[in-house]
Short mmCIF file of C-alpha atoms in Angstrom, two decimals:
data_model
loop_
_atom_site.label_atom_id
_atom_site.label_comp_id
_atom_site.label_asym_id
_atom_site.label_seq_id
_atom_site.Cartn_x
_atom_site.Cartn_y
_atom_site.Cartn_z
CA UNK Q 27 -7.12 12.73 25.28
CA UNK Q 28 -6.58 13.10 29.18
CA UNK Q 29 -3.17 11.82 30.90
CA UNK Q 30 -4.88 8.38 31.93
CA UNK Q 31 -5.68 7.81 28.53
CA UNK Q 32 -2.59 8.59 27.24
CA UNK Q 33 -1.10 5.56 29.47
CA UNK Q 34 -3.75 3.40 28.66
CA UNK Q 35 -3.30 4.24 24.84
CA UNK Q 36 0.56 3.30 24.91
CA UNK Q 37 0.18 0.21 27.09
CA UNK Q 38 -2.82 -0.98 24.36
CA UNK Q 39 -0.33 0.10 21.23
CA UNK Q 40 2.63 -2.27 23.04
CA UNK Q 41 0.51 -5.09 23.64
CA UNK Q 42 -0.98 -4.68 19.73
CA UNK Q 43 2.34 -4.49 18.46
CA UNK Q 44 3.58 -7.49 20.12
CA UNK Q 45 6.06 -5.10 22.43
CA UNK Q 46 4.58 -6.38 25.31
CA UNK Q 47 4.13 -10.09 25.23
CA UNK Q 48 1.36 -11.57 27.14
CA UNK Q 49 3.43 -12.51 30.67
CA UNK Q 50 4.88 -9.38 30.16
CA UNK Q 51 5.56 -7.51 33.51
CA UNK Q 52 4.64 -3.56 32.81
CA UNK Q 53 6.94 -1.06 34.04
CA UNK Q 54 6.53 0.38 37.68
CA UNK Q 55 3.99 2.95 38.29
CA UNK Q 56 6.86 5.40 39.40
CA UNK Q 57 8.46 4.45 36.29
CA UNK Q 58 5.91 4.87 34.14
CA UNK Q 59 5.27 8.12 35.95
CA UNK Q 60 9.19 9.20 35.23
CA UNK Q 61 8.68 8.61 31.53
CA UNK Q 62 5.48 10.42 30.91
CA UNK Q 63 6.16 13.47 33.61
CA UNK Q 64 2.62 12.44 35.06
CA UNK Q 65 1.94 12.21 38.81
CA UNK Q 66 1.98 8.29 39.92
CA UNK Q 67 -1.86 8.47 40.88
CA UNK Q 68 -2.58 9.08 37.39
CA UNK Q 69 -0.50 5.87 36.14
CA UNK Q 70 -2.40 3.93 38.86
CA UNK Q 71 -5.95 4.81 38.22
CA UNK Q 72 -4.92 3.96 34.12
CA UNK Q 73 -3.15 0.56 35.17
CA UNK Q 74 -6.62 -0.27 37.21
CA UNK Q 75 -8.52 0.88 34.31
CA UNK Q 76 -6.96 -1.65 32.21
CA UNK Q 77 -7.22 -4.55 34.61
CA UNK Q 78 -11.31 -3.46 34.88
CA UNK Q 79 -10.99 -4.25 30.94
CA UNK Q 80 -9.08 -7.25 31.52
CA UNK Q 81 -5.97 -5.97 29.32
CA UNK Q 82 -3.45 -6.45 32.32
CA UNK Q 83 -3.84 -7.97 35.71
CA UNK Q 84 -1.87 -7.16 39.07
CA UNK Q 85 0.23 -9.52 41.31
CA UNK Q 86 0.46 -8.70 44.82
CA UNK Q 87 3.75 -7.08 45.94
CA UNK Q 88 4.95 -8.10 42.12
CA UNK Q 89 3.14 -5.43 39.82
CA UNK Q 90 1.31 -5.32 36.44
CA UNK Q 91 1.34 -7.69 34.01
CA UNK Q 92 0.05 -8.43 30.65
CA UNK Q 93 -3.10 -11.31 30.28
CA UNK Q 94 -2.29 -14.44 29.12
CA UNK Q 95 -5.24 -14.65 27.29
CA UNK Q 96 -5.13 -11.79 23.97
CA UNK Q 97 -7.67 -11.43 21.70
CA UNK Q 98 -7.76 -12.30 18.22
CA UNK Q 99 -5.53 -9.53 15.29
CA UNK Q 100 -8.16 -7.32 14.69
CA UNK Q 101 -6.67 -4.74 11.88
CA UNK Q 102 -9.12 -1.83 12.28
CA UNK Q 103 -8.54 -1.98 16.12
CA UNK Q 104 -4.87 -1.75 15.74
CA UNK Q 105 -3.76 2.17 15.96
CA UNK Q 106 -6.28 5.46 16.78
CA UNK Q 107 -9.57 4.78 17.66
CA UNK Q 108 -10.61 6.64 14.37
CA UNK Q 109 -14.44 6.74 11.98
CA UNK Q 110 -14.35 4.04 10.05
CA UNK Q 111 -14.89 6.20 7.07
CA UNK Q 112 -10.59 6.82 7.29
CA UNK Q 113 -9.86 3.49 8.03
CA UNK Q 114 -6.99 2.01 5.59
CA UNK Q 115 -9.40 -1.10 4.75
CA UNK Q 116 -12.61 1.10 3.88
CA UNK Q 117 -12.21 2.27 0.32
CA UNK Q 118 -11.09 -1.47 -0.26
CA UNK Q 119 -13.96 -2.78 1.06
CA UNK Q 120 -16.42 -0.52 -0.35
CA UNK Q 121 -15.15 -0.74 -4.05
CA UNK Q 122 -15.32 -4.81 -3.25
CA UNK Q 123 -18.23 -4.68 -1.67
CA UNK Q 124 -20.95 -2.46 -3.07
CA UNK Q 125 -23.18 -3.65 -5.98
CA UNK Q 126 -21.92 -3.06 -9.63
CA UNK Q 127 -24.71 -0.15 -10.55
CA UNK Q 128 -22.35 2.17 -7.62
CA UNK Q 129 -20.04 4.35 -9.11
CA UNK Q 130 -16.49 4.70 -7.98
CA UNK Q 131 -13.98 7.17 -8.77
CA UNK Q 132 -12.52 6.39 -5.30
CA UNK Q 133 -11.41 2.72 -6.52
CA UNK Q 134 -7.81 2.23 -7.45
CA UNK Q 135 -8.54 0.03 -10.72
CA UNK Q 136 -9.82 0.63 -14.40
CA UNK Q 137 -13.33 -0.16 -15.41
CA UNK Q 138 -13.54 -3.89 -16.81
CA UNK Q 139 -14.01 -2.36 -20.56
CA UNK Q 140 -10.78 -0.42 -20.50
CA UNK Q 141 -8.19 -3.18 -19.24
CA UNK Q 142 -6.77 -6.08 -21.91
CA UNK Q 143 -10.01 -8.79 -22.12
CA UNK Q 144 -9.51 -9.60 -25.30
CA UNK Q 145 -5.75 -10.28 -25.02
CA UNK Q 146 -6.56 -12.10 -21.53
CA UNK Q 147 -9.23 -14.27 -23.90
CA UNK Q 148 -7.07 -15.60 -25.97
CA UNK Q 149 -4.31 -16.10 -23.72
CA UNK Q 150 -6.82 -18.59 -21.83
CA UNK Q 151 -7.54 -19.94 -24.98
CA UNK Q 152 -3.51 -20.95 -25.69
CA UNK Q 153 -3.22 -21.87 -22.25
CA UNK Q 154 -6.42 -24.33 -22.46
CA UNK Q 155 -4.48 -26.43 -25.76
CA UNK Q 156 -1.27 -26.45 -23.70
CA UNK Q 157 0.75 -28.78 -21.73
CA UNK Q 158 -2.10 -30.75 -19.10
CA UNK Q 159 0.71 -30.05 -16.08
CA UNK Q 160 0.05 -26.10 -16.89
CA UNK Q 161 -3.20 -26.36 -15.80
CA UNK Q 162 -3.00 -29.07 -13.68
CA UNK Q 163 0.05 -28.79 -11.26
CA UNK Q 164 2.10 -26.69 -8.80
CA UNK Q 165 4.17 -23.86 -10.33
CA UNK Q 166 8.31 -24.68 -9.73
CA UNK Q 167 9.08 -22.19 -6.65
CA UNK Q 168 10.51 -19.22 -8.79
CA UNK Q 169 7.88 -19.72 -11.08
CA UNK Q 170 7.21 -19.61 -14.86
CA UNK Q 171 10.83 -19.38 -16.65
CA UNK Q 172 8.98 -17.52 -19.74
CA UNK Q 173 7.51 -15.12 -17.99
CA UNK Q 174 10.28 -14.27 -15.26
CA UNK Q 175 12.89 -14.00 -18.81
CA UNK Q 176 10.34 -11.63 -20.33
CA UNK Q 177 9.91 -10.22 -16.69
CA UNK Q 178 13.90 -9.08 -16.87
CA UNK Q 179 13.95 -7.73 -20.21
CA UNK Q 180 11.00 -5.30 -19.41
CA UNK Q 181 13.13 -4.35 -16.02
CA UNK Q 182 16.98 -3.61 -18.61
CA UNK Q 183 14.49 -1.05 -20.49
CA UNK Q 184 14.05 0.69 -17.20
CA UNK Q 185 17.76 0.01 -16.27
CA UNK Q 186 17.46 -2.45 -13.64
CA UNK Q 187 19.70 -5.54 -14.00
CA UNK Q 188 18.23 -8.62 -13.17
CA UNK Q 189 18.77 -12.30 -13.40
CA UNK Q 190 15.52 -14.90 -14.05
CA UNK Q 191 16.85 -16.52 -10.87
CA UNK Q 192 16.15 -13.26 -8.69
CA UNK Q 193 12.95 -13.05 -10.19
CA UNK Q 194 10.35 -14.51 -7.77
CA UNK Q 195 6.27 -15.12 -8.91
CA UNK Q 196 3.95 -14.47 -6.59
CA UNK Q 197 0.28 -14.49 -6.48
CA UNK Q 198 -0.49 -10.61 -6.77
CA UNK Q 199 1.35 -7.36 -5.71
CA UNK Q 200 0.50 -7.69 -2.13
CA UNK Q 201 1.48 -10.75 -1.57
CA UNK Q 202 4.79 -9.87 -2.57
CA UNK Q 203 4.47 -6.62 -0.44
CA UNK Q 204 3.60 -9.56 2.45
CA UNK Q 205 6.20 -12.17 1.75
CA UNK Q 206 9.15 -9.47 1.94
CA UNK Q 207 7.13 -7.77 5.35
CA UNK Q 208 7.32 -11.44 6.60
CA UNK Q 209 11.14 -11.59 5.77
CA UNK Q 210 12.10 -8.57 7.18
CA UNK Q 211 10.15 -7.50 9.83
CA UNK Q 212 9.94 -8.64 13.36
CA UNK Q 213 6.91 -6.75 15.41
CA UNK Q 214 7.98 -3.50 17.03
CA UNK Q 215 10.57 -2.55 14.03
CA UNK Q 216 9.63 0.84 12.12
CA UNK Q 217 8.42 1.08 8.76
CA UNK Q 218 8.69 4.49 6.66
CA UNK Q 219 5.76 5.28 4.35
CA UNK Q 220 4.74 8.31 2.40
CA UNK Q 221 2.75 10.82 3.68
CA UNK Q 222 0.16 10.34 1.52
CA UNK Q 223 0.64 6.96 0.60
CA UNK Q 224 -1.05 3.65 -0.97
CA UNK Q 225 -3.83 3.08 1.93
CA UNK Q 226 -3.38 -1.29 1.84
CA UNK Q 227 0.45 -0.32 2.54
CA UNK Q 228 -0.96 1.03 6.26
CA UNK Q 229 -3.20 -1.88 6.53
CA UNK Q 230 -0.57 -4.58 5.83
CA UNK Q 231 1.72 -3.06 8.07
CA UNK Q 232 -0.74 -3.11 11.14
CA UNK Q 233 -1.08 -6.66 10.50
CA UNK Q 234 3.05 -7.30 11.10
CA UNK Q 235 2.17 -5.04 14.42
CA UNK Q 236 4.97 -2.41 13.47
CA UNK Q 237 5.55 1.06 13.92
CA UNK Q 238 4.91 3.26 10.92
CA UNK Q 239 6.73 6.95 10.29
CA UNK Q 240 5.66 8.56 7.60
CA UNK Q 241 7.38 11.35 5.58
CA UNK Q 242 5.83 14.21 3.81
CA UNK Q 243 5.59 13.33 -0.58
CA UNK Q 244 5.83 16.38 -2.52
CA UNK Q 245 5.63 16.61 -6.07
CA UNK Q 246 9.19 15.17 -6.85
CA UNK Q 247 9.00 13.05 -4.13
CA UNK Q 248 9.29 12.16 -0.36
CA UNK Q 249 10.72 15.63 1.56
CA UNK Q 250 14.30 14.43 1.72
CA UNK Q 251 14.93 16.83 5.11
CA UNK Q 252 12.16 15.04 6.76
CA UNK Q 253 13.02 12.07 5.65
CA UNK Q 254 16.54 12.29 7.36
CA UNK Q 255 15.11 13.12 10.38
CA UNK Q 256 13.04 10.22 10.34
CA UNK Q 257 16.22 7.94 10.27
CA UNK Q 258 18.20 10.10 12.94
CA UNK Q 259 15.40 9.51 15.13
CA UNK Q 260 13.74 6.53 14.57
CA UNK Q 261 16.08 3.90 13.27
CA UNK Q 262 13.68 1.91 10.69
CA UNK Q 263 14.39 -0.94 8.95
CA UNK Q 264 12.68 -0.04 6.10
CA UNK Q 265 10.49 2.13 3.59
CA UNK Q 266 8.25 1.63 1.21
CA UNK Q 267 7.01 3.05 -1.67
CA UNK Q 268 5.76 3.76 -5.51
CA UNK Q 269 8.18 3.69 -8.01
CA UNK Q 270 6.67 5.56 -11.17
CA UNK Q 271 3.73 7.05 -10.97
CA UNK Q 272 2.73 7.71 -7.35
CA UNK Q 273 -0.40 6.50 -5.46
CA UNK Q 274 -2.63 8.98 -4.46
CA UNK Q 275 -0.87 11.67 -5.76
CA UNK Q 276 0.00 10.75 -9.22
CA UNK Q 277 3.33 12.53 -8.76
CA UNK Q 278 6.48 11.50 -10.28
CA UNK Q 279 10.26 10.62 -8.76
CA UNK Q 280 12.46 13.39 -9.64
CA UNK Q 281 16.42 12.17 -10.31
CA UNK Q 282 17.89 14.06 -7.69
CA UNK Q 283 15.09 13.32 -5.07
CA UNK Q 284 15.92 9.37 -6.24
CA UNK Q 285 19.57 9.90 -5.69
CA UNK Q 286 19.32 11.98 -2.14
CA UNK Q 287 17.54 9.78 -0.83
CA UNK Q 288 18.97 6.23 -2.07
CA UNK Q 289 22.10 7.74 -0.62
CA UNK Q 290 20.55 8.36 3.11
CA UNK Q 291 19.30 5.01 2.41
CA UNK Q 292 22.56 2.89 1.99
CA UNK Q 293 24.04 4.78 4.39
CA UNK Q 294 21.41 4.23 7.32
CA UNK Q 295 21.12 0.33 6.18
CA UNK Q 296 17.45 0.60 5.44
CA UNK Q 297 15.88 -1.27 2.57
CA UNK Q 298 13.34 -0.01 0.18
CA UNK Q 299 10.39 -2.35 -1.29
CA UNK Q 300 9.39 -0.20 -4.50
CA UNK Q 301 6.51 -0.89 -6.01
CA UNK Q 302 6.00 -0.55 -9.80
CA UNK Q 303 2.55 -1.76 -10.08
CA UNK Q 304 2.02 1.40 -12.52
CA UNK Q 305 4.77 0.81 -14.99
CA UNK Q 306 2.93 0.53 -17.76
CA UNK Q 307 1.18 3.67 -17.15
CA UNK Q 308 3.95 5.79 -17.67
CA UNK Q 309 4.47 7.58 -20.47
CA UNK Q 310 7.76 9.18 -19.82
CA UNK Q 311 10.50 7.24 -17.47
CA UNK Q 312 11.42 8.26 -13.83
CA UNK Q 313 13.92 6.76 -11.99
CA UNK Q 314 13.97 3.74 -10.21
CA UNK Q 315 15.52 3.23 -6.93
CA UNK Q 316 16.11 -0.30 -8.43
CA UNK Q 317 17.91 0.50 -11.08
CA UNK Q 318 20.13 3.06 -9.07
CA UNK Q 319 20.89 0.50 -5.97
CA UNK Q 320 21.72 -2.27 -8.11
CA UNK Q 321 19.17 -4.63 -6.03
CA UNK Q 322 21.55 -4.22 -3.70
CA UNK Q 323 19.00 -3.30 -0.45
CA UNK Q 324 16.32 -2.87 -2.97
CA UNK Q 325 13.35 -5.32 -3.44
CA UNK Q 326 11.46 -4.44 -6.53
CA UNK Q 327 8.09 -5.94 -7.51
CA UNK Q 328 4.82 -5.22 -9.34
CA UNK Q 329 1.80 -7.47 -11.30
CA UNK Q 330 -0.41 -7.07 -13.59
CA UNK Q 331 -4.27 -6.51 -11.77
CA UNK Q 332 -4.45 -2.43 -13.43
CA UNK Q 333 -3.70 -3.52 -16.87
CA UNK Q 334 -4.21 -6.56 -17.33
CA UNK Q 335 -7.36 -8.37 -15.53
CA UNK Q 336 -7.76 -8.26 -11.38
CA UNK Q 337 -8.84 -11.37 -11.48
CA UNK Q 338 -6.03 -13.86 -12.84
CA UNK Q 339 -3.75 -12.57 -9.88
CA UNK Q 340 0.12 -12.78 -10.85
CA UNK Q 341 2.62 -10.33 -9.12
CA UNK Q 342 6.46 -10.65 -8.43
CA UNK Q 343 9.28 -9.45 -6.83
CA UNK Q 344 13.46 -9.23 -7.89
CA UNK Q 345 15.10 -9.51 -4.91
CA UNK Q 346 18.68 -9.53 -4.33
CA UNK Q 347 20.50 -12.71 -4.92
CA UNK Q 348 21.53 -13.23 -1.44
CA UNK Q 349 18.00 -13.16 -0.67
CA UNK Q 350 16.48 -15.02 -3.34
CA UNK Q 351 16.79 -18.48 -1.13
CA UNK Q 352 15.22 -17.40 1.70
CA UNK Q 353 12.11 -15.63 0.18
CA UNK Q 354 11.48 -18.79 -1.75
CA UNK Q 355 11.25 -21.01 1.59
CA UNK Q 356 8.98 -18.67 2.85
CA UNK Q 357 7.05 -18.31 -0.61
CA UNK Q 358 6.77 -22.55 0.10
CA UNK Q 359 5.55 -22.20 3.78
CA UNK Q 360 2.82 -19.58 3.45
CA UNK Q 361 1.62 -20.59 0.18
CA UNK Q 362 3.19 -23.93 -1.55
CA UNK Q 363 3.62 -24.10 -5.19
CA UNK Q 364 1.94 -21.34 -6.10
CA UNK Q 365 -0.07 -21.00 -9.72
CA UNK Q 366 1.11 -21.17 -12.91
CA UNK Q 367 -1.81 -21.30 -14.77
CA UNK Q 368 -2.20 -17.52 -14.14
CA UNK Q 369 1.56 -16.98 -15.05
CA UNK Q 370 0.94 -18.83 -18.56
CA UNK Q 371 -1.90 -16.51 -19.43
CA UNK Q 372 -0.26 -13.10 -18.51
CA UNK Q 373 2.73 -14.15 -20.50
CA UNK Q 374 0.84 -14.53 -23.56
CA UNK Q 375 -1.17 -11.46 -22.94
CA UNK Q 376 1.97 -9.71 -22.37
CA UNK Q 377 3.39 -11.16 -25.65
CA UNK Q 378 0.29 -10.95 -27.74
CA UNK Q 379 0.71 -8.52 -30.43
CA UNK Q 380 -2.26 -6.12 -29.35
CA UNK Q 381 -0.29 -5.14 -26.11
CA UNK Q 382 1.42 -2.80 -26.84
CA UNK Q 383 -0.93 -0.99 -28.99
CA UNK Q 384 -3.55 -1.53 -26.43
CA UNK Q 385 -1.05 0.34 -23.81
CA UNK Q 386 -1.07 3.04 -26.38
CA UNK Q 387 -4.90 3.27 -26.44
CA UNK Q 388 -4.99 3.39 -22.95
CA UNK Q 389 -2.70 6.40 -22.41
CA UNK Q 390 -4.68 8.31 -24.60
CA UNK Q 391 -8.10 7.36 -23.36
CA UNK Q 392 -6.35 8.64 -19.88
CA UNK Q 393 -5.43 11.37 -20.94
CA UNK Q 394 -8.62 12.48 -22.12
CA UNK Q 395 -9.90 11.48 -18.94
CA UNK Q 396 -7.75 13.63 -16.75
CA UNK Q 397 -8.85 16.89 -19.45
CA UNK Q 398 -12.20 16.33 -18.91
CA UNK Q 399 -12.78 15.25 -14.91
CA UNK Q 400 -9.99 18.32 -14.01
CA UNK Q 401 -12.77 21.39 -14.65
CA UNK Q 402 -15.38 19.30 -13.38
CA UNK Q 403 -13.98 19.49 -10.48
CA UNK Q 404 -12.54 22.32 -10.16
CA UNK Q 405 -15.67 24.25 -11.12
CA UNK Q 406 -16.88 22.71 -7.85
CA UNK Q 407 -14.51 24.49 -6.07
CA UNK Q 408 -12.09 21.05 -6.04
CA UNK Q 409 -8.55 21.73 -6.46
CA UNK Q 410 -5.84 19.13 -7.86
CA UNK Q 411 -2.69 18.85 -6.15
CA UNK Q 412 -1.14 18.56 -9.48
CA UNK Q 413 -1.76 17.61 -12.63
CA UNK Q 414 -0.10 14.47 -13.32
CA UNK Q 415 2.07 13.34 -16.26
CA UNK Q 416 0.27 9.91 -16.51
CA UNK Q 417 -2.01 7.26 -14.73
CA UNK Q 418 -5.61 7.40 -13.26
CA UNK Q 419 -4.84 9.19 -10.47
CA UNK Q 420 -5.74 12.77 -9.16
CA UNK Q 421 -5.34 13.94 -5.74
CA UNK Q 422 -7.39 16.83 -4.73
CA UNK Q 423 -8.03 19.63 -1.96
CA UNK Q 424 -11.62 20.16 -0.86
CA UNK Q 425 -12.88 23.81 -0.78
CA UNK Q 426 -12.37 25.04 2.86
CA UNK Q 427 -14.58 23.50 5.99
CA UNK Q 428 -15.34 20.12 4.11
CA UNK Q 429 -14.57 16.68 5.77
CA UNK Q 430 -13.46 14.41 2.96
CA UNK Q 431 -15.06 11.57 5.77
CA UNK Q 432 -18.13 13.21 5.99
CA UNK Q 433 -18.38 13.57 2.52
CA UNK Q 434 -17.21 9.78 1.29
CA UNK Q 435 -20.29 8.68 3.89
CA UNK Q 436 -23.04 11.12 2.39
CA UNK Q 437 -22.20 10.63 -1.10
CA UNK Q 438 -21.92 6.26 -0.30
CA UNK Q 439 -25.69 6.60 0.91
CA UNK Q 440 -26.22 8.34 -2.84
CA UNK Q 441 -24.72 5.20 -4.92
CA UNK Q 442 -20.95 6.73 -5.00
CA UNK Q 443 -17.94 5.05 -3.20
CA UNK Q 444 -15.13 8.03 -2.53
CA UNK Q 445 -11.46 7.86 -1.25
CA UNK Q 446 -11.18 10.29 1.72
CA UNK Q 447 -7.72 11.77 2.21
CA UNK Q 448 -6.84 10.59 5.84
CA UNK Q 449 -7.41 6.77 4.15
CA UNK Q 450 -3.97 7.39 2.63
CA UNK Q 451 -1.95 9.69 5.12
CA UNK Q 452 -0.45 8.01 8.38
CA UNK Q 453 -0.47 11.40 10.17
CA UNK Q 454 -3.40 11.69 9.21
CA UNK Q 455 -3.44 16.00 8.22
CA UNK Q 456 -5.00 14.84 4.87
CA UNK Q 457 -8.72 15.29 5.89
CA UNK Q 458 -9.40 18.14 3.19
CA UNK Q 459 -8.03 15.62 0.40
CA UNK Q 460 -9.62 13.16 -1.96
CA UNK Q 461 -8.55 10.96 -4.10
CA UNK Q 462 -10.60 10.57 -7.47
CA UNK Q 463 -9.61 7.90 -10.29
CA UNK Q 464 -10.23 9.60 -13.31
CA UNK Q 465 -11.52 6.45 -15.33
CA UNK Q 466 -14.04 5.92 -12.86
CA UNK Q 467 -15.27 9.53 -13.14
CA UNK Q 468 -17.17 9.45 -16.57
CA UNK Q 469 -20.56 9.57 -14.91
CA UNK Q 470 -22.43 13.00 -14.70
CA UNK Q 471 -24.02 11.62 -11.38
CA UNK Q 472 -20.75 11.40 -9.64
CA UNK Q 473 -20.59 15.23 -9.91
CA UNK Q 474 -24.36 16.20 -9.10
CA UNK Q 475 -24.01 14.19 -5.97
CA UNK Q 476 -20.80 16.17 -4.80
CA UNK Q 477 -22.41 19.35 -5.76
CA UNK Q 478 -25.51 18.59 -3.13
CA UNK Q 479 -23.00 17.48 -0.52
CA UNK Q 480 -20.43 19.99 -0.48
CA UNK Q 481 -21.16 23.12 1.63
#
C-alpha cells in the first residue's frame, strides 16, 4: 500500500466507523502530514483523491470535509479490501446458501439427523394442546418463567449464580451477542476478540462500526501477556469470547488462564460477553468467567441452535442485575415481545426424558468422529492444532505453500463448502488454517476433493 493510500485508507476506516461524522471537518493537510511523517503533497494528492470519489469535499480557505450524503452500511466493505473467500460472512453464506446435496465440514452446525428431532417433535406436539395465548401472543419481556428457572439451575451446576429475573430470552445467540453490542457500544470504542475467533463475532462487530484488537488463543486460552498489552494500549470496553469449548479451535479455558485474565479484566473495567453456546458439548467442565466474576461485568448467554434444532431460534443472556432493566427496554425497541412459542418447545425438549441420554449419544458419536476424520487428514499432510477434549470442532494447519482461500474456492466449485483460516482471525496470519467440523466430514468425497486440490 503506497503513502496516499495509507491516508485514504484511514480517512475511509473513520468515516465507516462513524469517527468522522458526515459535516465532519478533516484535519489539516500539515496535520495530517505531522501524524503520518509523510510530506504534505502526499496528504493533498490523497485528500483530492477522495473528493474525485466523492468521500470528502473541500471548502475554499476552510478545508476538507466529510459528504453529507454516506452510503448505505455495507458489512463486507467495512475493513481491508480483502477476497471474498476470507470475508467473516462467507462460510455463513455458503453453508446457507448452497443446495443440500453440497457437503460441508466448514459449517458450524450438526447434520439434521444427529441433533434432538424427535424430542423437538413432541415438544411441538405439547405445545400445540397448550394454553391458546402460547401460541398466540407476545412473550412477557424476560420471557418464559419455566424455562429461564430451568435456565438457572443448569447455570448453579456450572457455578454461576443467577436469579430468573437476570435471565433475559432472546431470539437466538446472536441476537443476544447484538442486544448487549447495542448496550454497550458506541461506534469508535474497541472490542477484544480472539485471535482465531468465532467469524459472525467480526461481522457483528463491523456492523456497530468499532475497532476490533484481537489477542493471540492458545491452547489454554487467550495469551494473557498479549492480552495486557492490548488494554495498556488500547483502552477497550470490552471482549468477547467462548466459554467452554472454543470456536475454531476446539480448545479449552484453563483455570489459571480464567483467573489471570478475569483479574486484568476487573481491574481495566472491561466487560466480557461469554458465550456458552457449546455447553452441552462438554464432557468435562472448564471454567467460566461467569461463574468466577459473579455477573459482576460479565454477560453470559447461549441457545440452543447446535443441539437442539436451528430452526426454532431461542437464545438468552444473564446479565447483571443492574443491567437487567435496561437490556429489556432495548429487547422491547428492536424487537417487541419476542416469541414464546419457541421458548415452550425448547423447555420441553430440554425436560423430556430422552435429553439427556441423547447428549450422551451425541458425545460418543463425536467422538468417533474426531478418531476417524483426524488420520484422514493428516494422511493428507493436514495437521490439527490439537486434538480437542470435546465438540465438532478441529482446527488445522495446511501442508506448507497452500492458501486455505484458494483452496475453500476450488473445492466450492467441486460440491464442498470449507472454512478458510483468515475467516476467523482478525489479524488475519491464519491463511494456512482450516477449520473442519468433524460431523460434517463423514463423506469420502470431502477427502478426494482435497487430495486433487492440495499441491
Amino acid at each position: 500500500m503506497t503513502k496516499i493510500e495509507i491516508i485514504m485508507a484511514d480517512v475511509r476506516a473513520k468515516i465507516a466507523t462513524v469517527t468522522y461524522l458526515p459535516g465532519t471537518r478533516l484535519p489539516s493537510v500539515r496535520a495530517t502530514a505531522k501524524h503520518h511523517g509523510f510530506s504534505p503533497s502526499t496528504v493533498v494528492e490523497a485528500y483530492e483523491r477522495l473528493q474525485t470519489d466523492g468521500i470528502i469535499a473541500s471548502r475554499p480557505g476552510a478545508g476538507f470535509y466529510v459528504c453529507d450524503i454516506t452510503a448505505p452500511l455495507s458489512l463486507a466493505a467495512i475493513g481491508p479490501n480483502l477476497d471474498r473467500a476470507v470475508d467473516p460472512l462467507w462460510v455463513s453464506r455458503q453453508s446457507l446458501e448452497t443446495t443440500s446435496e453440497a457437503l460441508k465440514p466448514g459449517c458450524g452446525w450438526l447434520p439434521p439427523d444427529w441433533l434432538y428431532a424427535e424430542g423437538m417433535r413432541r415438544g411441538l406436539r405439547y405445545v400445540a394442546k397448550a394454553d391458546t395465548r402460547v401460541i398466540s401472543e407476545y412473550a412477557s419481556p424476560l420471557g418464559l418463567l419455566e424455562l429461564r428457572q430451568l435456565l438457572t439451575r443448569r447455570m448453579a451446576g456450572l457455578g454461576i449464580e443467577a436469579k430468573p429475573a437476570q435471565v433475559i430470552l432472546t431470539e437466538s445467540g446472536t441476537q443476544s451477542i447484538d442486544l448487549i453490542f447495542r448496550f454497550l457500544l458506541m461506534p469508535g470504542d474497541t472490542v477484544v476478540v480472539d485471535d482465531p475467533c468465532y467469524f459472525n463475532f467480526h461481522a457483528l462487530l463491523r456492523a456497530h462500526r468499532v475497532n476490533v484488537v484481537g489477542v493471540p488463543y492458545t491452547p489454554t486460552g487467550p495469551d494473557v501477556d498479549a492480552f495486557v498489552s492490548v488494554l495498556n494500549e488500547h483502552k477497550p470496553r470490552l471482549y468477547i469470547t467462548n466459554a467452554a469449548i472454543h470456536n475454531p479451535t476446539g480448545a479449552t479455558l484453563a483455570p489459571a488462564t480464567a483467573y489471570r485474565v478475569l483479574q486484568l479484566a476487573q481491574a481495566a473495567g472491561l466487560y466480557i460477553i461469554e458465550d456458552d453456546i457449546f455447553a452441552d458439548f462438554e464432557t468435562t467442565p472448564a471454567p467460566r468467567l461467569a461463574a468466577l466474576d459473579g455477573l459482576s461485568k460479565v454477560f453470559y448467554i447461549g441457545s440452543f441452535s447446535k443441539t437442539l434444532s436451528a430452526s426454532m431460534r431461542c437464545g438468552y443472556i444473564a446479565a447483571p442485575n443492574e443491567w437487567v432493566e435496561s437490556l429489556l427496554d432495548l429487547k422491547i425497541a428492536t424487537g417487541f415481545g419476542g416469541g414464546q412459542l419457541a421458548a415452550a418447545v425448547v423447555l420441553s425438549a430440554l425436560t423430556d426424558s430422552g435429553y439427556r441420554k441423547h447428549m450422551a449419544a451425541l458425545h460418543a458419536r463425536l467422538a468417533r468422529a474426531r478418531a476417524q476424520t483426524v488420520p484422514r487428514l493428516t494422511k493428507m499432510g493436514i495437521v490439527p492444532w490439537l486434538i480437542p477434549q470435546a465438540g465438532m470442532f478441529l482446527w488445522c494447519k495446511l501442508p506448507d505453500n497452500n492458501s486455505a482461500a484458494a483452496l475453500a474456492n476450488h473445492c466450492l466449485s467441486q460440491g464442498v463448502v470449507l472454512a478458510p483460516g483468515n475467516t476467523f482471525s482478525q489479524s488475519k496470519n491464519a491463511e494456512s488454517f482450516m477449520r473442519f467440523n468433524v460431523a460434517q466430514a463423514n463423506d469420502a468425497k470431502i477427502f478426494e476433493v482435497l487430495a486433487q486440490a492440495l499441491n
